[in-house]
Amino acid sequence: MGQQGVFFFLNVMSKCMNATGRDYVQRAGSKEVINWREQLIKKLVSSQTIDGGKGFWVNENGRWWEKDPILTTAYSLLTLQQSYIQEN
């Protein structure tokens, strides 16, 4: 699916991962163990657009309205919130 719905996916994934109560996961096909919270936060921060002193997220693939920076920024902030919460 490429970049279609990527911000919605990251939002749902963060909720699911947070629900497991685990901070570390093994990469598929590898023995490497990563801190999913840290990696997800780095991914989101690096994909933020800053224009005129304002930060937001937007998807160049407009499927499911993800070209709307209000929607994608909301998804991103929810994802960041879930990445910081530990419900265990």
Coordinates of N, CA and C in Angstrom, one line a residue:
M1 N 0.8 -1.2 0.0 CA 0.0 0.0 0.0 C 0.9 1.3 0.0
G2 N 2.2 1.1 0.2 CA 3.0 2.3 0.1 C 2.7 3.3 1.2
Q3 N 2.5 4.5 0.8 CA 2.3 5.6 1.8 C 0.8 5.8 2.1
Q4 N -0.1 5.0 1.5 CA -1.5 5.2 1.6 C -1.9 5.0 3.1
G5 N -2.5 6.0 3.7 CA -3.0 5.8 5.1 C -1.9 5.6 6.2
V6 N -0.7 6.0 5.9 CA 0.4 5.7 6.8 C 0.2 6.3 8.2
F7 N -0.3 7.5 8.3 CA -0.5 8.2 9.6 C -1.6 7.5 10.4
F8 N -2.6 7.1 9.7 CA -3.7 6.3 10.4 C -3.1 5.0 10.9
F9 N -2.3 4.3 10.0 CA -1.7 3.1 10.4 C -0.8 3.2 11.6
L10 N 0.1 4.3 11.7 CA 0.9 4.5 12.8 C 0.2 4.7 14.1
N11 N -1.0 5.4 14.0 CA -1.8 5.7 15.1 C -2.4 4.4 15.7
V12 N -2.9 3.6 14.8 CA -3.5 2.3 15.3 C -2.4 1.4 15.8
M13 N -1.3 1.3 15.1 CA -0.2 0.5 15.6 C 0.3 0.9 17.0
S14 N 0.4 2.2 17.2 CA 0.9 2.6 18.5 C -0.1 2.2 19.6
K15 N -1.4 2.3 19.3 CA -2.4 1.8 20.3 C -2.3 0.4 20.6
C16 N -2.1 -0.4 19.5 CA -1.9 -1.9 19.7 C -0.7 -2.2 20.5
M17 N 0.4 -1.6 20.1 CA 1.7 -1.9 20.8 C 1.6 -1.5 22.2
N18 N 1.0 -0.4 22.5 CA 0.9 0.1 23.9 C 0.1 -0.9 24.7
A19 N -1.0 -1.4 24.1 CA -1.8 -2.4 24.8 C -1.1 -3.6 25.2
T20 N -0.1 -4.0 24.5 CA 0.7 -5.2 24.8 C 1.5 -5.0 26.1
G21 N 1.8 -3.8 26.4 CA 2.6 -3.5 27.6 C 4.1 -3.8 27.4
R22 N 4.5 -4.0 26.2 CA 5.9 -4.3 25.9 C 6.5 -3.1 25.3
D23 N 7.8 -2.8 25.7 CA 8.5 -1.7 25.1 C 9.5 -2.1 24.0
Y24 N 9.8 -3.4 24.0 CA 10.8 -3.9 23.1 C 10.2 -5.0 22.2
V25 N 10.5 -5.0 20.9 CA 10.0 -6.1 20.0 C 11.2 -6.5 19.1
Q26 N 11.1 -7.7 18.6 CA 12.1 -8.2 17.7 C 11.7 -7.9 16.3
R27 N 12.7 -7.4 15.6 CA 12.5 -7.1 14.1 C 12.2 -8.4 13.4
A28 N 11.2 -8.3 12.5 CA 10.9 -9.5 11.7 C 12.1 -9.9 10.9
G29 N 12.4 -11.2 10.9 CA 13.5 -11.7 10.1 C 14.9 -11.4 10.6
S30 N 14.9 -11.0 11.9 CA 16.2 -10.6 12.5 C 16.2 -10.9 14.0
K31 N 17.4 -10.9 14.6 CA 17.5 -11.1 16.0 C 17.5 -9.8 16.7
E32 N 17.5 -8.7 16.0 CA 17.6 -7.4 16.6 C 16.4 -7.1 17.4
V33 N 16.5 -6.6 18.6 CA 15.4 -6.1 19.4 C 15.5 -4.6 19.5
I34 N 14.3 -4.0 19.3 CA 14.3 -2.5 19.2 C 13.2 -2.0 20.2
N35 N 13.4 -0.8 20.7 CA 12.4 -0.1 21.5 C 11.5 0.6 20.5
W36 N 10.3 0.0 20.4 CA 9.3 0.5 19.4 C 8.9 1.9 19.7
R37 N 8.8 2.3 20.9 CA 8.4 3.7 21.3 C 9.4 4.7 20.7
E38 N 10.7 4.4 21.0 CA 11.7 5.3 20.6 C 11.8 5.4 19.1
Q39 N 11.7 4.3 18.4 CA 11.8 4.2 16.9 C 10.6 5.0 16.3
L40 N 9.4 4.8 16.8 CA 8.2 5.4 16.3 C 8.3 6.9 16.5
I41 N 8.7 7.4 17.6 CA 8.9 8.8 17.9 C 9.9 9.4 16.9
K42 N 11.0 8.7 16.7 CA 12.0 9.2 15.8 C 11.5 9.3 14.4
K43 N 10.7 8.3 14.0 CA 10.1 8.3 12.6 C 9.1 9.5 12.5
L44 N 8.3 9.8 13.5 CA 7.3 10.9 13.4 C 8.0 12.2 13.4
V45 N 9.0 12.4 14.3 CA 9.7 13.7 14.4 C 10.4 14.0 13.1
S46 N 11.0 13.0 12.5 CA 11.8 13.2 11.2 C 10.8 13.5 10.0
S47 N 9.6 13.1 10.1 CA 8.7 13.3 9.0 C 7.8 14.6 9.2
Q48 N 8.0 15.3 10.3 CA 7.3 16.5 10.5 C 7.7 17.6 9.5
T49 N 6.8 18.4 9.0 CA 7.0 19.5 8.1 C 7.0 20.8 9.0
I50 N 8.0 21.6 8.8 CA 8.0 22.9 9.5 C 8.1 24.0 8.5
D51 N 7.1 24.8 8.5 CA 6.9 25.9 7.5 C 6.5 27.2 8.2
G52 N 7.3 28.2 8.2 CA 6.9 29.5 8.8 C 6.8 29.4 10.3
G53 N 7.6 28.5 10.9 CA 7.6 28.4 12.4 C 6.4 27.5 12.9
K54 N 5.7 26.9 12.0 CA 4.6 26.0 12.3 C 4.9 24.6 11.9
G55 N 4.8 23.7 12.8 CA 5.0 22.3 12.6 C 3.7 21.5 12.3
F56 N 3.8 20.6 11.3 CA 2.6 19.8 11.0 C 3.1 18.5 10.3
W57 N 2.1 17.6 10.1 CA 2.4 16.4 9.3 C 1.4 16.4 8.2
V58 N 1.9 15.9 7.0 CA 1.0 15.8 5.9 C 1.5 14.6 5.0
N59 N 0.6 13.9 4.4 CA 1.0 12.8 3.5 C 0.8 13.2 2.1
E60 N 1.8 13.1 1.3 CA 1.7 13.4 -0.1 C 0.8 12.5 -0.9
N61 N 0.5 11.3 -0.3 CA -0.5 10.5 -0.9 C -1.8 10.8 -0.2
G62 N -2.8 11.4 -1.0 CA -4.0 11.9 -0.4 C -5.1 10.9 -0.2
R63 N -4.9 9.6 -0.4 CA -5.9 8.7 -0.1 C -6.3 8.8 1.4
W64 N -7.6 8.6 1.6 CA -8.2 8.7 2.9 C -7.9 10.1 3.6
W65 N -7.9 11.1 2.8 CA -7.8 12.5 3.3 C -6.4 12.8 4.0
E66 N -5.4 12.0 3.7 CA -4.2 12.3 4.5 C -3.4 13.4 3.9
K67 N -3.8 14.1 2.9 CA -3.2 15.3 2.4 C -3.6 16.5 3.3
D68 N -4.6 16.3 4.1 CA -5.1 17.3 5.0 C -4.2 17.4 6.3
P69 N -3.5 18.4 6.4 CA -2.5 18.5 7.5 C -3.2 18.5 8.9
I70 N -4.5 18.9 9.0 CA -5.2 18.9 10.3 C -5.4 17.5 10.7
L71 N -5.9 16.6 9.7 CA -6.1 15.2 10.0 C -4.8 14.5 10.4
T72 N -3.8 14.6 9.5 CA -2.6 13.9 9.7 C -1.8 14.3 11.0
T73 N -1.9 15.6 11.3 CA -1.3 16.1 12.5 C -2.0 15.6 13.7
A74 N -3.3 15.5 13.7 CA -4.1 14.9 14.8 C -3.7 13.4 15.0
Y75 N -3.6 12.6 13.9 CA -3.1 11.3 14.0 C -1.8 11.2 14.6
S76 N -0.9 12.1 14.2 CA 0.5 12.1 14.6 C 0.6 12.4 16.1
L77 N -0.2 13.4 16.6 CA -0.2 13.7 18.0 C -0.7 12.6 18.8
L78 N -1.8 11.9 18.3 CA -2.3 10.7 19.1 C -1.3 9.6 19.1
T79 N -0.5 9.4 18.0 CA 0.5 8.4 18.0 C 1.6 8.8 19.0
L80 N 2.0 10.0 19.1 CA 3.0 10.4 20.0 C 2.5 10.2 21.4
Q81 N 1.3 10.5 21.7 CA 0.7 10.3 23.0 C 0.8 8.9 23.4
Q82 N 0.4 8.0 22.5 CA 0.4 6.5 22.8 C 1.8 6.0 23.0
S83 N 2.8 6.7 22.3 CA 4.2 6.3 22.4 C 4.8 6.6 23.8
Y84 N 4.2 7.6 24.4 CA 4.7 8.0 25.7 C 4.0 7.3 26.9
I85 N 2.8 6.9 26.7 CA 1.9 6.3 27.7 C 2.4 4.8 27.9
Q86 N 2.4 4.4 29.2 CA 2.7 3.0 29.5 C 1.6 2.5 30.4
E87 N 0.7 1.6 29.8 CA -0.4 1.2 30.6 C -0.3 -0.1 31.3
N88 N 0.9 -0.4 31.8 CA 1.1 -1.7 32.4 C 1.3 -1.5 33.9

